[in-house]
Coordinates of C-alpha atoms and ligand atoms in Angstrom, one line a residue:
M544 CA -62.5 -71.3 63.2
T545 CA -64.5 -73.7 64.4
R546 CA -68.2 -73.9 64.2
Q547 CA -68.5 -73.8 67.8
T548 CA -67.3 -70.4 67.8
Q549 CA -69.4 -69.3 65.0
T550 CA -72.2 -70.2 66.5
A551 CA -71.3 -68.3 70.0
T552 CA -71.3 -65.1 68.2
S553 CA -74.2 -65.6 65.2
A554 CA -77.0 -64.3 67.8
L555 CA -75.2 -61.3 67.8
P556 CA -76.0 -58.2 65.6
W557 CA -73.8 -58.3 62.2
W558 CA -71.8 -55.1 63.3
K559 CA -70.8 -56.3 66.3
T560 CA -68.4 -58.9 65.1
A561 CA -67.3 -56.6 62.0
T562 CA -64.8 -54.0 61.2
G563 CA -65.8 -50.9 59.4
Y564 CA -63.5 -49.3 56.6
Q565 CA -63.6 -45.4 55.8
I566 CA -63.6 -44.2 52.2
Y567 CA -63.3 -40.8 51.6
P568 CA -64.3 -41.1 47.8
R569 CA -62.3 -38.3 46.4
S570 CA -59.1 -40.0 47.5
F571 CA -59.4 -43.3 47.3
C572 CA -59.1 -44.5 43.4
D573 CA -60.0 -42.6 40.4
S574 CA -60.8 -44.7 37.5
N575 CA -60.8 -42.6 34.8
G576 CA -57.6 -40.0 34.8
D577 CA -59.6 -36.8 36.1
G578 CA -57.5 -37.0 39.4
I579 CA -60.6 -37.8 41.2
G580 CA -61.3 -41.0 43.2
D581 CA -64.5 -42.4 42.0
I582 CA -67.3 -45.3 42.6
A583 CA -65.8 -47.5 39.7
G584 CA -62.2 -46.8 41.6
I585 CA -64.0 -48.1 44.6
I586 CA -65.3 -51.2 43.1
S587 CA -61.8 -52.2 41.4
K588 CA -60.7 -52.0 45.0
L589 CA -63.3 -54.3 46.6
D590 CA -60.9 -57.3 46.2
Y591 CA -58.6 -55.3 48.3
L592 CA -61.0 -54.6 51.2
R593 CA -62.5 -58.6 51.5
D594 CA -58.9 -59.2 51.7
L595 CA -58.6 -57.0 54.6
G596 CA -61.4 -58.5 56.3
V597 CA -63.9 -55.4 56.6
G598 CA -67.4 -56.3 57.4
F599 CA -68.7 -53.1 56.1
I600 CA -67.3 -49.5 54.1
W601 CA -68.7 -46.0 55.6
L602 CA -68.6 -44.0 52.3
S603 CA -68.0 -40.5 52.8
P604 CA -70.8 -38.3 50.5
V605 CA -71.2 -39.3 47.1
Y606 CA -74.3 -37.2 46.9
D607 CA -74.4 -34.3 44.0
S608 CA -72.7 -31.3 45.5
P609 CA -71.0 -28.0 44.4
M610 CA -68.1 -29.7 46.7
V611 CA -67.2 -26.2 48.4
D612 CA -66.5 -29.1 52.0
N613 CA -66.2 -32.1 49.3
G614 CA -69.6 -33.4 49.3
Y615 CA -70.5 -32.5 52.8
D616 CA -72.9 -29.8 51.3
I617 CA -75.5 -31.6 49.4
S618 CA -77.6 -30.5 46.5
N619 CA -79.2 -33.4 45.7
Y620 CA -79.6 -36.5 48.4
R621 CA -81.1 -38.9 45.6
D622 CA -78.3 -38.3 42.9
I623 CA -74.5 -39.0 42.7
A624 CA -72.2 -36.2 41.6
P625 CA -71.1 -36.8 38.3
E626 CA -67.1 -36.7 39.3
F627 CA -68.1 -40.0 41.5
G628 CA -70.2 -41.8 38.9
T629 CA -74.1 -42.2 38.8
L630 CA -76.8 -43.8 40.5
A631 CA -76.6 -47.1 38.3
D632 CA -72.5 -46.8 39.4
M633 CA -74.0 -46.7 43.2
D634 CA -76.4 -49.3 43.3
R635 CA -73.4 -51.6 41.3
L636 CA -71.0 -50.6 44.0
I637 CA -73.8 -51.9 46.5
V638 CA -74.1 -55.2 44.8
E639 CA -70.5 -55.9 44.2
A640 CA -69.8 -55.2 47.8
R641 CA -72.6 -57.3 49.1
A642 CA -71.2 -60.3 47.1
R643 CA -68.0 -60.3 49.3
G644 CA -69.9 -59.7 52.5
I645 CA -69.4 -56.0 52.7
G646 CA -72.3 -53.9 53.5
I647 CA -72.1 -49.9 52.3
V648 CA -73.2 -47.2 54.7
M649 CA -73.8 -44.2 53.3
D650 CA -73.0 -40.7 55.2
L651 CA -76.2 -38.9 56.1
V652 CA -75.5 -34.7 56.3
V653 CA -78.8 -33.5 57.3
N654 CA -77.9 -30.8 59.8
H655 CA -77.3 -28.7 56.9
C656 CA -77.5 -28.9 52.9
S657 CA -75.7 -27.2 50.1
S658 CA -77.0 -23.5 49.1
A659 CA -77.4 -24.9 45.5
H660 CA -80.2 -27.5 47.1
D661 CA -83.3 -26.7 45.3
W662 CA -84.9 -26.4 48.8
F663 CA -82.7 -23.4 49.6
Q664 CA -82.9 -22.1 46.0
A665 CA -86.7 -22.1 46.6
A666 CA -86.5 -20.3 49.9
L667 CA -84.0 -17.4 48.4
K668 CA -86.7 -16.9 45.7
D669 CA -90.0 -16.4 47.7
P670 CA -90.2 -16.5 51.5
K671 CA -93.7 -17.6 51.3
A672 CA -92.6 -21.0 49.5
P673 CA -93.1 -24.2 51.8
E674 CA -89.4 -24.4 51.7
H675 CA -88.1 -21.2 53.1
D676 CA -89.3 -22.6 56.7
Y677 CA -86.6 -25.6 56.0
F678 CA -84.0 -22.9 57.1
I679 CA -83.4 -20.7 60.1
W680 CA -83.9 -16.7 59.2
R681 CA -83.4 -13.9 61.9
E682 CA -83.6 -10.2 61.4
Q683 CA -81.0 -8.1 62.3
G684 CA -79.4 -7.6 65.3
K685 CA -79.8 -4.3 67.8
T686 CA -76.4 -3.0 66.0
N687 CA -77.5 -3.5 62.6
G688 CA -75.3 -6.7 62.3
P689 CA -75.8 -10.3 62.5
P690 CA -78.3 -11.7 65.2
T691 CA -75.5 -13.0 67.4
D692 CA -71.8 -13.1 68.0
D693 CA -71.6 -16.8 66.8
M694 CA -69.0 -17.9 65.0
S695 CA -69.1 -20.7 62.2
Y696 CA -66.8 -23.7 62.5
F697 CA -65.2 -22.6 59.5
G698 CA -64.4 -18.9 60.2
G699 CA -66.5 -15.7 60.2
S700 CA -70.0 -15.2 61.2
M701 CA -72.4 -18.1 61.4
W702 CA -75.1 -15.7 60.1
E703 CA -75.0 -14.8 56.4
W704 CA -77.1 -11.9 55.3
V705 CA -79.6 -11.9 52.0
P706 CA -79.7 -8.5 51.2
A707 CA -82.7 -9.5 48.4
L708 CA -84.6 -10.6 51.7
G709 CA -83.4 -8.4 54.5
K710 CA -82.5 -11.0 56.7
Y711 CA -80.0 -13.3 57.5
Y712 CA -79.6 -17.1 57.5
L713 CA -77.9 -19.4 59.9
H714 CA -74.8 -21.7 58.7
Q715 CA -72.6 -23.7 61.5
F716 CA -70.3 -24.5 58.7
A717 CA -69.5 -22.5 55.4
K718 CA -72.1 -20.1 54.2
E719 CA -73.1 -22.3 51.0
Q720 CA -73.8 -25.1 54.1
P721 CA -77.1 -23.5 55.0
D722 CA -78.4 -25.3 58.5
L723 CA -81.8 -27.4 57.9
N724 CA -84.8 -26.1 60.4
W725 CA -85.8 -29.1 61.9
Q726 CA -88.6 -27.7 63.6
N727 CA -90.2 -27.9 60.7
P728 CA -92.1 -31.2 60.5
A729 CA -92.5 -31.4 56.3
L730 CA -88.7 -31.0 56.4
R731 CA -88.3 -33.7 58.8
Q732 CA -90.8 -36.0 56.9
A733 CA -88.7 -35.3 53.6
I734 CA -85.4 -36.4 55.2
Y735 CA -87.4 -39.8 56.4
N736 CA -88.3 -40.4 52.8
M737 CA -85.3 -40.0 51.4
M738 CA -83.4 -42.3 54.1
N739 CA -85.8 -45.0 53.4
W740 CA -85.2 -44.8 49.6
W741 CA -81.6 -45.3 50.0
F742 CA -82.3 -48.5 52.4
D743 CA -84.7 -49.8 49.8
R744 CA -81.7 -49.6 47.3
G745 CA -80.0 -52.0 49.9
I746 CA -77.6 -49.6 51.7
A747 CA -76.4 -51.3 55.2
G748 CA -76.6 -48.1 57.3
F749 CA -75.8 -44.5 58.3
R750 CA -73.0 -42.6 59.5
M751 CA -74.9 -39.6 60.4
D752 CA -73.0 -36.3 60.2
V753 CA -72.8 -33.6 63.5
I754 CA -75.9 -35.5 64.3
D755 CA -75.8 -33.9 67.7
L756 CA -76.5 -30.3 66.3
I757 CA -79.9 -31.3 64.6
G758 CA -82.1 -30.7 68.3
K759 CA -81.0 -26.7 68.4
D760 CA -82.3 -23.8 70.2
V761 CA -80.8 -21.0 68.5
D762 CA -82.5 -18.4 70.5
A763 CA -81.3 -20.1 73.7
G764 CA -77.9 -20.3 71.9
V765 CA -77.8 -23.9 72.8
F766 CA -76.2 -25.7 69.2
A767 CA -75.1 -28.9 70.3
E768 CA -77.5 -31.6 72.4
G769 CA -80.3 -29.5 72.0
P770 CA -83.5 -30.2 73.6
D771 CA -84.5 -31.5 70.8
L772 CA -82.1 -33.8 69.6
H773 CA -83.5 -36.7 71.5
P774 CA -87.0 -36.5 70.2
F775 CA -85.9 -36.1 66.7
L776 CA -83.8 -39.3 66.8
Q777 CA -86.4 -41.2 68.1
E778 CA -88.8 -40.0 65.4
M779 CA -86.5 -40.9 63.0
H780 CA -85.9 -44.5 64.3
R781 CA -89.6 -44.7 64.1
E782 CA -90.1 -43.7 60.4
T783 CA -87.1 -45.1 59.2
L784 CA -85.0 -47.7 61.3
A785 CA -87.4 -49.6 62.9
G786 CA -87.3 -53.3 61.7
R787 CA -84.8 -52.9 59.6
D788 CA -81.1 -54.8 60.2
V789 CA -79.1 -51.8 59.4
L790 CA -76.2 -50.0 61.3
T791 CA -76.2 -46.6 62.6
V792 CA -73.2 -44.5 63.9
G793 CA -73.7 -40.6 65.1
E794 CA -70.7 -38.5 65.0
S795 CA -71.2 -36.4 68.3
W796 CA -68.2 -34.0 68.9
A797 CA -70.3 -33.3 72.3
V798 CA -71.0 -36.3 73.9
S799 CA -69.5 -37.1 76.9
P800 CA -69.6 -40.3 79.1
K801 CA -72.5 -38.8 81.2
T802 CA -75.0 -38.3 77.8
A803 CA -73.5 -41.3 75.6
L804 CA -76.4 -43.5 76.3
L805 CA -78.9 -41.4 75.5
Y806 CA -78.1 -42.0 71.7
C807 CA -77.3 -45.5 72.2
G808 CA -79.0 -46.7 74.7
Q809 CA -80.5 -50.2 73.7
E810 CA -84.1 -49.4 75.0
R811 CA -83.9 -45.7 73.8
G812 CA -84.7 -46.3 70.1
E813 CA -81.9 -44.1 68.6
L814 CA -78.6 -44.9 67.3
D815 CA -76.5 -48.3 67.7
M816 CA -73.3 -46.2 68.3
V817 CA -72.0 -42.9 68.5
F818 CA -68.6 -41.5 67.4
Q819 CA -67.0 -39.5 70.1
F820 CA -63.9 -37.3 70.5
S821 CA -62.7 -37.0 73.7
H822 CA -59.3 -38.9 72.7
V823 CA -59.3 -36.0 70.2
L824 CA -60.3 -32.9 72.0
A825 CA -57.3 -33.9 74.7
G826 CA -54.8 -33.0 72.0
F827 CA -56.1 -29.8 71.6
H828 CA -54.5 -26.3 72.6
P829 CA -56.5 -24.7 75.3
E830 CA -56.3 -21.2 73.1
H831 CA -55.7 -22.4 69.8
G832 CA -57.6 -25.6 69.3
K833 CA -56.4 -28.0 66.7
W834 CA -54.2 -25.0 65.0
G835 CA -51.9 -25.0 68.3
D836 CA -50.7 -28.7 69.3
V837 CA -50.0 -30.0 73.0
P838 CA -47.6 -32.9 73.5
F839 CA -49.3 -36.8 73.2
D840 CA -50.3 -37.6 76.7
P841 CA -50.6 -41.3 77.1
V842 CA -52.6 -41.4 80.4
A843 CA -55.4 -39.0 79.3
F844 CA -55.3 -41.0 76.0
K845 CA -55.5 -44.5 77.8
Q846 CA -58.4 -42.5 80.4
T847 CA -60.5 -41.6 77.7
F848 CA -60.7 -44.8 75.8
F849 CA -61.4 -46.6 79.3
D850 CA -63.9 -44.3 80.6
W851 CA -66.1 -45.4 77.3
Q852 CA -65.3 -48.5 77.9
E853 CA -66.7 -48.7 81.4
V854 CA -69.6 -46.3 80.5
L855 CA -71.1 -48.8 78.0
A856 CA -70.4 -52.1 79.3
E857 CA -73.8 -53.4 80.1
D858 CA -75.6 -51.1 77.6
G859 CA -74.9 -49.6 74.0
W860 CA -72.2 -50.1 72.2
N861 CA -68.4 -48.2 71.7
A862 CA -67.1 -47.3 67.9
L863 CA -63.5 -47.5 68.1
F864 CA -61.6 -45.0 65.7
L865 CA -58.0 -43.1 65.9
S866 CA -58.6 -41.2 62.5
N867 CA -60.9 -40.0 60.0
H868 CA -61.1 -37.8 57.3
D869 CA -61.1 -34.6 59.6
L870 CA -57.9 -35.7 61.7
P871 CA -54.8 -36.1 61.4
R872 CA -53.1 -39.9 60.2
A873 CA -52.9 -42.3 63.6
V874 CA -49.4 -43.1 63.2
S875 CA -48.5 -39.3 63.0
K876 CA -50.5 -38.2 65.6
Y877 CA -50.3 -40.8 68.4
G878 CA -47.2 -42.8 67.3
D879 CA -43.9 -42.4 65.5
D880 CA -44.0 -41.7 61.8
G881 CA -40.7 -42.4 61.6
A882 CA -37.9 -45.2 62.2
L883 CA -40.7 -47.0 64.1
R884 CA -43.4 -46.2 62.0
L885 CA -44.6 -50.0 61.4
R886 CA -44.1 -50.8 64.7
S887 CA -46.1 -47.9 66.4
A888 CA -48.7 -48.3 63.4
K889 CA -49.5 -52.1 64.6
L890 CA -49.4 -51.4 68.3
L891 CA -52.1 -48.7 68.0
A892 CA -54.3 -51.2 66.1
L893 CA -53.7 -53.5 69.0
A894 CA -54.7 -51.3 71.5
I895 CA -57.6 -50.0 69.8
H896 CA -59.2 -53.3 68.2
L897 CA -59.2 -55.4 71.0
M898 CA -60.9 -53.1 73.1
K899 CA -64.9 -53.8 73.1
G900 CA -66.7 -52.2 70.1
T901 CA -67.1 -51.7 66.2
P902 CA -63.5 -50.7 65.4
F903 CA -63.3 -48.1 62.3
I904 CA -60.1 -48.8 59.8
Y905 CA -59.8 -44.8 57.7
Q906 CA -58.1 -45.5 54.3
G907 CA -54.8 -45.8 54.4
E908 CA -54.0 -46.5 57.8
E909 CA -53.9 -50.3 57.1
I910 CA -50.8 -49.5 55.7
A911 CA -49.6 -46.5 58.0
M912 CA -49.7 -43.8 56.1
T913 CA -48.5 -40.5 57.5
N914 CA -49.6 -37.0 57.8
A915 CA -48.8 -34.5 54.7
R916 CA -46.3 -32.3 55.2
F917 CA -47.1 -29.1 53.0
S918 CA -44.8 -26.0 53.2
T919 CA -46.8 -23.5 51.3
M920 CA -50.6 -22.3 52.0
D921 CA -51.6 -23.4 47.9
Q922 CA -51.1 -26.8 48.6
F923 CA -53.9 -27.2 50.9
R924 CA -57.4 -27.6 49.8
D925 CA -59.7 -27.3 52.7
V926 CA -62.6 -24.8 53.1
E927 CA -61.5 -25.4 57.0
T928 CA -58.0 -24.6 56.6
F929 CA -58.3 -21.7 54.5
G930 CA -61.6 -20.5 56.7
Q931 CA -59.5 -20.3 60.2
Y932 CA -56.2 -19.3 58.7
E933 CA -57.2 -15.2 59.2
A934 CA -58.8 -16.2 62.4
A935 CA -55.6 -17.8 63.1
L936 CA -53.4 -15.0 62.1
A937 CA -55.5 -12.4 64.3
A938 CA -54.9 -14.4 67.2
G939 CA -51.3 -13.8 67.3
L940 CA -50.2 -17.2 65.2
T941 CA -47.8 -16.5 62.8
R942 CA -48.3 -18.2 59.2
E943 CA -45.4 -20.8 59.8
E944 CA -47.0 -22.0 63.2
F945 CA -50.3 -22.2 61.3
I946 CA -49.0 -24.4 58.5
K947 CA -46.9 -26.4 61.2
G948 CA -50.3 -26.9 63.2
A949 CA -52.3 -27.5 59.8
N950 CA -49.5 -30.3 59.5
R951 CA -49.9 -31.5 62.6
N952 CA -53.8 -31.7 62.8
G953 CA -55.5 -30.1 59.9
R954 CA -57.8 -32.1 57.6
D955 CA -55.8 -32.7 54.6
N956 CA -53.3 -34.7 56.0
A957 CA -56.1 -37.6 55.8
R958 CA -57.0 -36.4 52.3
T959 CA -53.9 -36.9 50.4
P960 CA -54.4 -39.6 47.9
M961 CA -54.3 -43.6 49.1
Q962 CA -51.0 -44.7 48.2
W963 CA -51.3 -48.1 45.8
E964 CA -48.0 -48.7 44.5
D965 CA -44.7 -47.5 43.9
R966 CA -45.6 -45.6 40.7
A967 CA -46.3 -42.1 39.2
Q968 CA -49.2 -40.3 41.3
A969 CA -48.6 -43.7 43.7
G970 CA -51.0 -45.5 41.4
F971 CA -53.8 -43.5 42.5
T972 CA -54.8 -41.6 39.6
D973 CA -53.1 -41.9 35.7
G974 CA -53.7 -37.9 35.6
T975 CA -53.2 -35.1 38.0
P976 CA -54.1 -35.7 41.7
W977 CA -57.0 -33.1 42.9
I978 CA -54.3 -32.9 46.2
D979 CA -50.8 -33.7 46.2
V980 CA -49.7 -37.5 46.4
N981 CA -47.5 -37.7 49.8
P982 CA -44.3 -38.1 48.0
N983 CA -43.6 -40.9 50.8
Y984 CA -45.3 -43.1 48.2
R985 CA -42.4 -45.0 47.3
Q986 CA -41.5 -46.5 50.6
I987 CA -45.4 -46.5 51.8
N988 CA -48.1 -48.4 49.5
A989 CA -50.5 -51.1 49.6
K990 CA -48.1 -53.1 47.3
T991 CA -45.3 -53.1 49.3
D992 CA -46.7 -53.1 52.8
R993 CA -48.8 -56.3 51.7
A994 CA -45.6 -58.5 50.2
D995 CA -44.3 -57.9 53.7
P996 CA -45.7 -60.8 55.9
A997 CA -44.6 -58.7 58.9
G998 CA -46.5 -55.4 57.3
V999 CA -49.0 -53.4 58.9
F1000 CA -51.7 -54.5 56.3
S1001 CA -51.5 -58.1 57.5
F1002 CA -51.8 -57.1 60.8
Y1003 CA -55.0 -55.4 60.6
Q1004 CA -56.1 -58.8 58.7
S1005 CA -55.6 -60.8 61.9
L1006 CA -57.6 -57.9 64.1
T1007 CA -60.0 -58.3 61.6
E1008 CA -60.4 -62.0 62.0
L1009 CA -60.1 -62.1 65.5
R1010 CA -63.3 -60.0 66.0
R1011 CA -65.0 -61.5 63.5
C1012 CA -64.4 -65.4 64.8
L1013 CA -63.3 -65.0 68.5
P1014 CA -66.3 -63.9 70.7
V1015 CA -63.8 -63.1 73.8
V1016 CA -62.7 -60.2 71.4
A1017 CA -66.4 -59.0 70.2
I1018 CA -67.9 -59.1 73.5
G1019 CA -66.1 -60.2 76.3
A1020 CA -66.4 -58.3 79.4
F1021 CA -63.9 -55.1 79.3
R1022 CA -61.3 -54.4 82.5
A1023 CA -58.8 -51.7 82.5
F1024 CA -55.6 -52.4 84.9
A1025 CA -52.9 -50.0 85.8
K1026 CA -54.7 -47.2 84.7
S1027 CA -52.2 -44.5 85.7
H1028 CA -48.9 -45.8 84.4
P1029 CA -47.4 -43.3 82.0
N1030 CA -46.4 -45.7 79.3
V1031 CA -48.7 -48.8 79.3
M1032 CA -52.2 -49.2 78.2
A1033 CA -53.1 -52.5 79.8
Y1034 CA -56.5 -54.5 79.9
T1035 CA -58.5 -57.7 80.0
R1036 CA -61.1 -59.3 77.9
M1037 CA -63.4 -62.4 79.7
L1038 CA -65.7 -64.5 78.4
D1039 CA -66.5 -68.1 79.3
G1040 CA -63.8 -68.6 81.1
E1041 CA -61.4 -67.5 78.5
K1042 CA -59.0 -64.3 79.1
L1043 CA -57.2 -62.4 76.8
S1044 CA -54.8 -60.0 78.2
V1045 CA -53.6 -57.0 76.2
I1046 CA -50.4 -55.0 77.3
A1047 CA -49.6 -52.2 75.1
N1048 CA -46.6 -49.6 75.5
I1049 CA -48.0 -47.0 73.9
T1050 CA -45.1 -44.8 74.2
G1051 CA -41.2 -45.1 72.5
E1052 CA -39.2 -45.5 75.6
T1053 CA -38.4 -48.9 77.1
V1054 CA -40.4 -49.6 80.2
V1055 CA -40.3 -52.1 83.0
F1056 CA -43.6 -53.2 83.5
D1057 CA -45.2 -54.8 86.8
V1058 CA -47.6 -56.6 85.6
P1059 CA -51.2 -56.8 87.8
Q1060 CA -51.4 -60.4 89.5
K1061 CA -54.6 -60.8 87.2
M1062 CA -53.3 -60.3 84.1
Q1063 CA -50.6 -62.7 84.8
Q1064 CA -51.3 -65.6 82.9
T1065 CA -49.8 -68.2 79.9
G1066 CA -51.7 -68.8 76.9
R1067 CA -51.0 -68.6 73.3
C1068 CA -50.0 -65.5 71.7
L1069 CA -52.5 -64.0 69.1
L1070 CA -50.8 -61.1 67.9
F1071 CA -47.5 -59.0 69.0
T1072 CA -45.8 -56.2 67.5
V1073 CA -41.9 -57.0 68.6
A1074 CA -41.8 -60.5 69.6
E1075 CA -44.0 -63.4 70.6
R1076 CA -44.6 -64.2 74.4
Q1077 CA -46.8 -67.0 75.7
A1078 CA -46.4 -66.5 79.2
L1079 CA -47.0 -62.8 81.5
G1080 CA -45.1 -63.1 84.9
A1081 CA -44.9 -60.8 87.4
T1082 CA -42.8 -57.7 85.4
V1083 CA -41.9 -57.4 81.6
T1084 CA -39.5 -55.5 79.4
L1085 CA -41.4 -53.7 76.9
A1086 CA -39.5 -52.2 73.8
P1087 CA -40.7 -49.0 72.5
Y1088 CA -44.2 -49.4 70.9
E1089 CA -43.9 -53.2 72.2
G1090 CA -47.5 -54.8 72.4
F1091 CA -49.1 -58.3 72.5
A1092 CA -52.5 -60.0 73.4
I1093 CA -52.7 -63.4 75.2
L1094 CA -55.4 -65.9 75.2
Q1095 CA -55.6 -68.4 78.1
R1096 CA -58.5 -70.8 77.9
Ligands
GLC1419 C1 -68.2 -33.5 60.4 C2 -67.7 -34.0 58.8 C3 -66.9 -33.0 57.9 C4 -67.8 -31.7 57.4 C5 -68.7 -31.5 58.6 C6 -69.9 -30.4 58.0 O1 -67.9 -32.8 60.9 O2 -67.0 -35.1 59.3 O3 -65.9 -33.0 57.1 O4 -66.8 -30.9 56.9 O5 -69.5 -32.4 59.7 O6 -70.9 -31.2 57.5
CA1420 CA1 -62.3 -40.0 38.2

């Protein structure tokens, strides 16, 4: 790219021109044959990530943990789980990634810790210990049961009885994940100190796990976006983030376009961006949630992204993603993971990555990995799947229906091992993997895909490069067109007289699209999924999952 375009983006924060890549360490690359991915394995794949062109890695938790929720239950925030490696390995990862222009963004899980954490152990042992108040305790309710009827996300009551203390403690997730009491100032300070300790080791930022839950008012029954959420985030910013050139992205299932700017408005002093889930929630069943399924609704899908583009047009910043370790594989959920797998995977990438915001690629998405298709309950590993199984049966689903739902939307779909090569266990491990490898690794693997110039990996390479090098992709103004069109997602990006038009048929049907006047143009075709096009006239016939981007200068 030219020197000129480089200067145009050099004044921006680095994360506005970077693409992120999420690693779920357990399933990425196993270096020692124990069947579990590890930090040394990640280091061995850094050149692959440099080739992909990513600017940072969001690393799901690698801290010490009993692994009830695969690391989202942390027993020591200042150490690494032995199966993943050592602190020295982590330091090496930070340095080696940095040498390739890649920052390491860690996962900050501070709504809860593990019941094995010293804090919780001290809290159990002695109600007078200062750590006792790091957790949330209540007496029995009126009927000698839990204080409230609230249910945990992983099934069962949110309250766990401790006979020796004669009290309940709160856990919104598994009972091995007690909620931390953010009302306690010493606890908050301990968290800030820990964050600074990691920043001083050279990390590039934090992804903040279920951060919308920390400001809860338990007695009022307000858990998400509670009254103290924003004061706490502002305090955290003052104590840790202020003055540091780092990236923060908060996970919030509750955030809506109405509350988005409270988290990421530039003058707020809170976060840079949030992961919002409206496109995911739009695909949930009204009664059975993620375990029941509703057909893909292209209009609702587009609308959620467009709403967010519009709300954050002038202030705040979007985090753009389709999948992560909690969600099904993007191509299986929103595209066609059969005959049109390659094309629909590229199409989805095109549609998402050319909007304004920081895009995130979830490991394996860059080679269009698909959902697992498990047939028996014993193939599943996820604590949520097991926790919700009984509840789903009680709510009237059959076992077959539940497994079907889990194969569509369950979290294990995204957690099967990364498919590197067409050899035993997809080249992920020399041992027995902790969860089954998807048998389709013979066709779908990184080596095969990269050998194909029209493969998905090279398509993603183009996307990361465009974001790095073309200011109109990074910061151009966004405008949506044909919002209610049932098949086509269409938008433009504009900057300094340049116009980028993106047309994406997000369905498997052939359609004739009336091109809105403001999108009609001739220019350079930057990317396409079916055929190169230099001109956009009054109508265009689009093949299934056909999409392209044209830049007019
Ligand atoms: C977040 C994580 C998920 C985890 C939960 C509890 O949603 O992404 O994997 O189970 O929080 O920490
Ligand atoms: Ca290992």
